[in-house]
Coordinates of C-alpha atoms (C1' of nucleotides) in Angstrom, one line a residue:
Chain G
M494 CA 0.0 0.0 0.0
T495 CA 2.2 2.7 1.3
R496 CA 4.7 3.1 -1.5
P497 CA 5.6 6.7 -1.0
H498 CA 7.1 7.3 -4.5
E499 CA 10.4 5.4 -4.6
T500 CA 12.6 6.1 -1.7
S501 CA 12.8 4.0 1.4
L502 CA 11.1 4.9 4.6
D503 CA 13.8 4.1 7.1
L504 CA 16.2 6.9 6.7
V505 CA 18.0 7.7 9.9
H506 CA 20.3 10.4 11.2
I507 CA 24.0 9.9 11.5
G508 CA 23.8 9.3 15.2
V509 CA 21.4 6.4 14.9
M510 CA 23.4 4.9 12.0
A511 CA 26.7 5.3 13.8
E512 CA 25.3 3.6 16.9
R513 CA 23.9 0.8 14.9
V514 CA 27.1 -0.2 13.1
G515 CA 29.4 0.7 16.0
L516 CA 31.3 3.6 14.5
S517 CA 31.8 7.1 15.8
L518 CA 30.1 10.1 14.2
C519 CA 33.6 11.4 13.5
T520 CA 34.6 8.3 11.7
V521 CA 31.5 8.2 9.5
R522 CA 31.9 11.9 8.5
Y523 CA 35.6 11.3 7.9
Y524 CA 34.8 8.3 5.7
E525 CA 32.5 10.6 3.7
E526 CA 35.2 13.2 3.3
M527 CA 37.5 10.5 2.1
G528 CA 34.9 9.3 -0.5
L529 CA 34.1 5.9 1.1
I530 CA 30.4 6.6 1.7
E531 CA 27.7 9.2 1.2
P532 CA 24.4 9.8 2.9
T533 CA 21.4 8.7 0.9
T534 CA 20.2 12.3 1.1
R535 CA 20.0 15.3 3.4
T536 CA 17.2 17.1 5.2
A537 CA 16.4 20.7 4.1
G538 CA 18.5 21.9 7.1
G539 CA 21.5 19.8 6.0
F540 CA 21.3 16.8 8.3
R541 CA 22.6 13.6 6.8
L542 CA 20.1 10.8 6.2
Y543 CA 21.2 7.2 5.7
G544 CA 19.3 4.2 4.2
P545 CA 19.8 0.5 4.7
E546 CA 22.2 0.1 1.8
Q547 CA 24.5 2.6 3.5
E548 CA 24.3 0.5 6.7
D549 CA 25.6 -2.5 4.8
R550 CA 28.3 -0.4 3.3
L551 CA 29.3 0.9 6.7
R552 CA 29.3 -2.6 8.2
V553 CA 31.7 -3.8 5.5
L554 CA 34.0 -0.8 6.2
K555 CA 33.8 -1.5 9.9
T556 CA 34.8 -5.1 9.5
M557 CA 37.6 -4.2 7.1
K558 CA 39.2 -1.6 9.3
P559 CA 40.8 -3.9 11.9
L560 CA 42.3 -5.9 9.1
G561 CA 44.8 -3.1 8.6
F562 CA 43.6 -1.9 5.3
T563 CA 44.1 1.8 4.5
L564 CA 41.1 3.9 3.6
D565 CA 42.2 3.9 0.0
E566 CA 42.1 0.2 -0.1
M567 CA 38.8 0.1 1.7
R568 CA 37.3 2.6 -0.9
E569 CA 38.6 0.3 -3.6
L570 CA 36.8 -2.7 -2.1
V571 CA 33.4 -1.0 -1.6
Q572 CA 33.7 0.4 -5.1
L573 CA 34.4 -3.1 -6.3
I574 CA 31.3 -4.5 -4.6
D575 CA 29.2 -1.7 -6.0
D576 CA 30.5 -2.3 -9.5
A577 CA 29.9 -6.0 -9.2
R578 CA 26.3 -5.3 -8.2
R579 CA 25.8 -3.2 -11.3
A580 CA 27.7 -5.2 -13.8
K581 CA 26.0 -7.4 -16.4
P582 CA 26.6 -11.1 -15.4
G583 CA 28.8 -13.0 -17.8
S584 CA 30.0 -9.8 -19.6
R585 CA 33.5 -9.0 -20.4
H586 CA 33.5 -6.4 -17.6
A587 CA 32.2 -9.0 -15.2
R588 CA 35.2 -11.2 -15.9
T589 CA 37.7 -8.5 -15.1
L590 CA 35.8 -7.7 -11.9
L591 CA 35.9 -11.3 -10.9
E592 CA 39.7 -11.2 -11.3
R593 CA 40.0 -8.2 -9.1
I594 CA 37.7 -9.8 -6.5
G595 CA 40.0 -12.8 -6.5
A596 CA 43.0 -10.6 -5.8
V597 CA 41.2 -8.9 -2.9
R598 CA 40.2 -12.3 -1.5
G599 CA 43.8 -13.2 -1.5
E600 CA 44.8 -10.1 0.4
I601 CA 42.1 -10.7 3.0
A602 CA 43.3 -14.3 3.5
L603 CA 46.8 -12.9 4.1
R604 CA 45.6 -10.4 6.7
R605 CA 43.6 -13.1 8.3
A606 CA 46.7 -15.3 8.6
N607 CA 48.5 -12.4 10.1
L608 CA 45.8 -12.0 12.7
L609 CA 46.1 -15.7 13.6
D610 CA 49.9 -15.3 14.0
Q611 CA 49.3 -12.4 16.3
V612 CA 46.9 -14.5 18.4
E613 CA 49.6 -17.1 18.8
A614 CA 52.1 -14.5 19.6
T615 CA 50.1 -13.5 22.7
Q616 CA 51.2 -16.8 24.1
Q617 CA 54.7 -15.5 24.2
V618 CA 53.7 -12.5 26.2
T619 CA 51.7 -14.4 28.7
S620 CA 54.5 -17.0 29.1
A621 CA 56.8 -14.1 29.9
L622 CA 54.3 -13.1 32.6
D623 CA 54.1 -16.7 33.8
T624 CA 57.8 -16.7 34.3
A625 CA 57.5 -13.6 36.4
V626 CA 54.7 -15.2 38.4
R627 CA 56.7 -18.3 39.1
H628 CA 59.6 -16.2 40.3
L629 CA 57.4 -14.3 42.6
S630 CA 55.7 -17.1 44.4
Chain I
M965 CA 86.9 -18.6 32.3
T966 CA 86.3 -15.5 30.2
R967 CA 84.4 -13.3 32.6
P968 CA 85.4 -9.9 31.3
H969 CA 84.4 -8.0 34.4
E970 CA 80.6 -8.1 34.3
T971 CA 79.1 -6.9 31.0
S972 CA 78.1 -9.3 28.2
L973 CA 80.1 -9.6 25.0
D974 CA 77.4 -9.6 22.4
L975 CA 76.5 -6.0 22.2
V976 CA 75.1 -5.0 18.8
H977 CA 74.3 -1.8 17.0
I978 CA 70.7 -0.7 16.6
G979 CA 70.6 -1.9 13.0
V980 CA 71.4 -5.5 13.9
M981 CA 69.0 -5.5 16.8
A982 CA 66.2 -3.9 14.9
E983 CA 66.7 -6.5 12.1
R984 CA 66.7 -9.4 14.6
V985 CA 63.4 -8.5 16.3
G986 CA 61.7 -7.1 13.2
L987 CA 61.3 -3.5 14.2
S988 CA 62.4 -0.4 12.3
L989 CA 65.3 1.8 13.5
C990 CA 62.7 4.6 13.9
T991 CA 60.5 2.5 16.1
V992 CA 63.3 1.4 18.4
R993 CA 64.5 5.0 18.8
Y994 CA 61.0 6.2 19.3
Y995 CA 60.4 3.6 22.0
E996 CA 63.6 4.9 23.7
E997 CA 62.3 8.5 23.5
M998 CA 59.1 7.3 25.1
G999 CA 60.9 5.5 27.9
L1000 CA 60.2 1.9 26.9
I1001 CA 63.7 0.8 26.4
E1002 CA 67.3 2.0 26.7
P1003 CA 70.5 0.8 25.1
T1004 CA 72.7 -1.2 27.4
T1005 CA 75.4 1.3 26.7
R1006 CA 76.9 3.5 24.0
T1007 CA 80.1 3.7 22.1
A1008 CA 82.4 6.6 22.7
G1009 CA 81.1 8.1 19.5
G1010 CA 77.5 7.8 20.7
F1011 CA 76.3 4.7 18.9
R1012 CA 73.7 2.7 20.8
L1013 CA 74.7 -0.8 21.9
Y1014 CA 72.2 -3.4 22.9
G1015 CA 72.6 -6.6 24.9
P1016 CA 70.5 -9.8 24.9
E1017 CA 68.2 -8.6 27.7
Q1018 CA 67.2 -5.7 25.5
E1019 CA 66.4 -8.1 22.7
D1020 CA 63.9 -9.9 25.0
R1021 CA 62.4 -6.6 25.9
L1022 CA 62.0 -5.5 22.3
R1023 CA 60.4 -8.9 21.5
V1024 CA 57.9 -8.4 24.2
L1025 CA 57.1 -4.9 22.9
K1026 CA 56.8 -6.2 19.4
T1027 CA 54.3 -8.8 20.3
M1028 CA 52.3 -6.4 22.4
K1029 CA 52.0 -3.8 19.7
P1030 CA 49.5 -5.5 17.4
L1031 CA 47.3 -6.2 20.4
G1032 CA 46.4 -2.5 20.3
F1033 CA 48.1 -1.4 23.5
T1034 CA 49.3 2.2 23.7
L1035 CA 52.9 2.8 24.3
D1036 CA 52.1 3.9 27.8
E1037 CA 50.5 0.6 28.5
M1038 CA 53.4 -1.2 27.0
R1039 CA 55.8 0.7 29.2
E1040 CA 53.8 -0.3 32.2
L1041 CA 54.0 -3.9 31.2
V1042 CA 57.8 -4.1 30.6
Q1043 CA 58.3 -2.1 33.9
L1044 CA 56.1 -4.7 35.6
I1045 CA 58.2 -7.6 34.3
D1046 CA 61.4 -5.7 35.3
D1047 CA 60.0 -5.1 38.8
A1048 CA 59.0 -8.7 39.1
R1049 CA 62.4 -9.9 38.1
R1050 CA 64.0 -7.7 40.9
A1051 CA 61.4 -8.3 43.6
K1052 CA 62.0 -10.5 46.6
P1053 CA 59.8 -13.7 46.1
G1054 CA 57.0 -14.0 48.6
S1055 CA 57.4 -10.4 49.8
R1056 CA 54.6 -7.9 50.3
H1057 CA 55.7 -6.1 47.2
A1058 CA 55.7 -9.4 45.3
R1059 CA 52.1 -9.9 46.2
T1060 CA 51.0 -6.6 44.8
L1061 CA 53.0 -7.2 41.7
L1062 CA 51.2 -10.6 41.3
E1063 CA 47.9 -8.8 41.4
R1064 CA 48.9 -6.3 38.8
I1065 CA 50.2 -9.1 36.6
G1066 CA 46.9 -10.8 36.9
A1067 CA 45.1 -7.7 35.7
V1068 CA 47.4 -7.4 32.7
R1069 CA 46.8 -11.1 31.8
G1070 CA 43.1 -10.3 31.9
E1071 CA 43.6 -7.4 29.5
I1072 CA 45.7 -9.6 27.2
A1073 CA 43.1 -12.3 27.1
L1074 CA 40.5 -9.7 26.2
R1075 CA 42.6 -8.3 23.3
R1076 CA 43.2 -11.9 22.2
A1077 CA 39.5 -12.5 22.1
N1078 CA 39.0 -9.4 20.1
L1079 CA 41.6 -10.6 17.6
L1080 CA 39.6 -13.9 17.2
D1081 CA 36.4 -11.9 16.7
Q1082 CA 38.1 -10.0 13.9
V1083 CA 39.3 -13.2 12.3
E1084 CA 35.7 -14.4 12.3
A1085 CA 34.6 -11.0 10.9
T1086 CA 36.7 -11.6 7.8
Q1087 CA 34.2 -14.3 6.9
Q1088 CA 31.6 -11.6 6.6
V1089 CA 33.7 -9.6 4.1
T1090 CA 34.5 -12.6 2.1
S1091 CA 30.9 -13.7 2.0
A1092 CA 30.0 -10.2 0.7
L1093 CA 32.5 -10.9 -2.0
D1094 CA 31.1 -14.3 -2.6
T1095 CA 27.6 -12.8 -3.2
A1096 CA 29.2 -10.5 -5.8
V1097 CA 30.9 -13.4 -7.4
R1098 CA 27.7 -15.5 -7.6
H1099 CA 26.0 -12.5 -9.2
L1100 CA 28.7 -12.1 -11.8
S1101 CA 28.9 -15.7 -13.1
Chain T
dG852 C1' 10.7 26.6 23.3
dT853 C1' 14.1 23.8 24.9
dA854 C1' 17.0 20.0 24.9
dA855 C1' 19.2 16.9 22.2
dC856 C1' 21.2 16.3 18.1
dG857 C1' 23.4 18.0 14.0
dT858 C1' 26.6 21.2 11.0
dT859 C1' 31.3 22.9 9.5
dC860 C1' 36.0 24.3 10.5
dA861 C1' 40.2 24.1 12.7
dC862 C1' 43.5 22.2 15.5
dG863 C1' 45.5 18.2 18.3
dT864 C1' 47.3 13.3 18.8
dG865 C1' 49.7 8.7 18.4
dG866 C1' 53.0 6.1 16.3
dC867 C1' 55.8 6.1 13.6
dG868 C1' 58.1 7.4 8.3
dT869 C1' 61.1 10.4 5.9
dC870 C1' 64.3 13.6 4.8
dA871 C1' 68.7 16.4 5.5
dC872 C1' 72.9 16.9 7.2
dT873 C1' 76.7 15.5 10.1
dG874 C1' 79.4 12.2 12.7
dT875 C1' 81.4 7.0 13.5
dG876 C1' 83.2 2.5 12.8
dC877 C1' 85.4 -1.4 10.6
Chain Q
dG1376 C1' 90.6 6.1 3.8
dG1377 C1' 86.3 5.0 2.1
dC1378 C1' 81.8 3.6 2.6
dA1379 C1' 78.1 1.8 5.1
dC1380 C1' 76.0 2.7 9.2
dA1381 C1' 74.4 5.7 13.0
dG1382 C1' 73.3 10.4 15.2
dT1383 C1' 70.1 14.2 16.0
dG1384 C1' 66.5 17.3 14.6
dA1385 C1' 62.5 18.7 12.0
dC1386 C1' 58.8 18.0 9.4
dG1387 C1' 55.0 14.8 7.2
dC1388 C1' 51.2 11.5 7.5
dC1389 C1' 47.1 8.7 8.5
dA1390 C1' 42.9 8.0 10.9
dC1391 C1' 40.7 9.9 13.5
dG1392 C1' 39.4 12.8 18.4
dT1393 C1' 38.2 17.2 20.3
dG1394 C1' 36.6 21.4 20.9
dA1395 C1' 34.1 25.9 19.3
dA1396 C1' 30.5 28.4 17.5
dC1397 C1' 26.4 27.9 15.6
dG1398 C1' 22.0 25.8 13.2
dT1399 C1' 18.1 22.0 13.2
dT1400 C1' 14.5 19.0 14.9
dA1401 C1' 11.1 16.2 17.7

DNA sequence: GTAACGTTCACGTGGCGTCACTGTGC
DNA sequence: GGCACAGTGACGCCACGTGAACGTTA
């Protein structure tokens, strides 16, 4: 019934969106300045309004961040996903996109392996602490 | 036999040490400026010389870094380990140190859990890529 | 109308990287 | 004595955080 033209109903202010995805207002605005994301629209007074697709985008960005990617790389990735969404399946363009996606997946696997290494490394720190504990008691 | 007074023989320059532990010269010098570590001694000309115990210290610092600790927190930790090494076992001081060590271990466990969460989170990014791949082929 | 929330702009911060230039060590 | 290595500044950078001063909205 209620199909108010075209645009979605659940547009939210930056505060709500930031809270939802777990990023600070500052970060979201900075990501916009760096060209990683844009609000769906703005109010007459200039307030940013975000729709659900922006929420997805922000979630992707948030998960990428701790993997040690730079903002440039993160922009590349979300761009890539966007392009893929819009590309004609099976087309020539689609194939080159598939290749780039493969490369990105490789990068992610690498970072993931690094994270696991770091997890193991924590053992060394705790064992250093263990030594201290044994000495003290 | 060879007990050349007191000091150890294998003192190395900053370049060698940095290479060994996998930190940059800049980082090592910066850590010194921040009070996290000091060279065992210096040459007459002013070159930094590091002994094995400094290597241990740097390794601890290097493993702590990716856990997201600030330099202040890292300084606290290495100080703590130092104090523990020097404290009289079973003493009153030793007990308070043991408490602080326990707290630090808790913090490390927390960071470790965070790392593991991030590892899982990579799945979400790759699955977003998978969706794109399925769409393209 | 009044709080809470938002805007832009400018400056600060942490943890280094990067010169530039000079001084050491083998 | 020559050449790599090291020394100390000073400045630059990224990814935000932190106000200030002011406008918007439920």
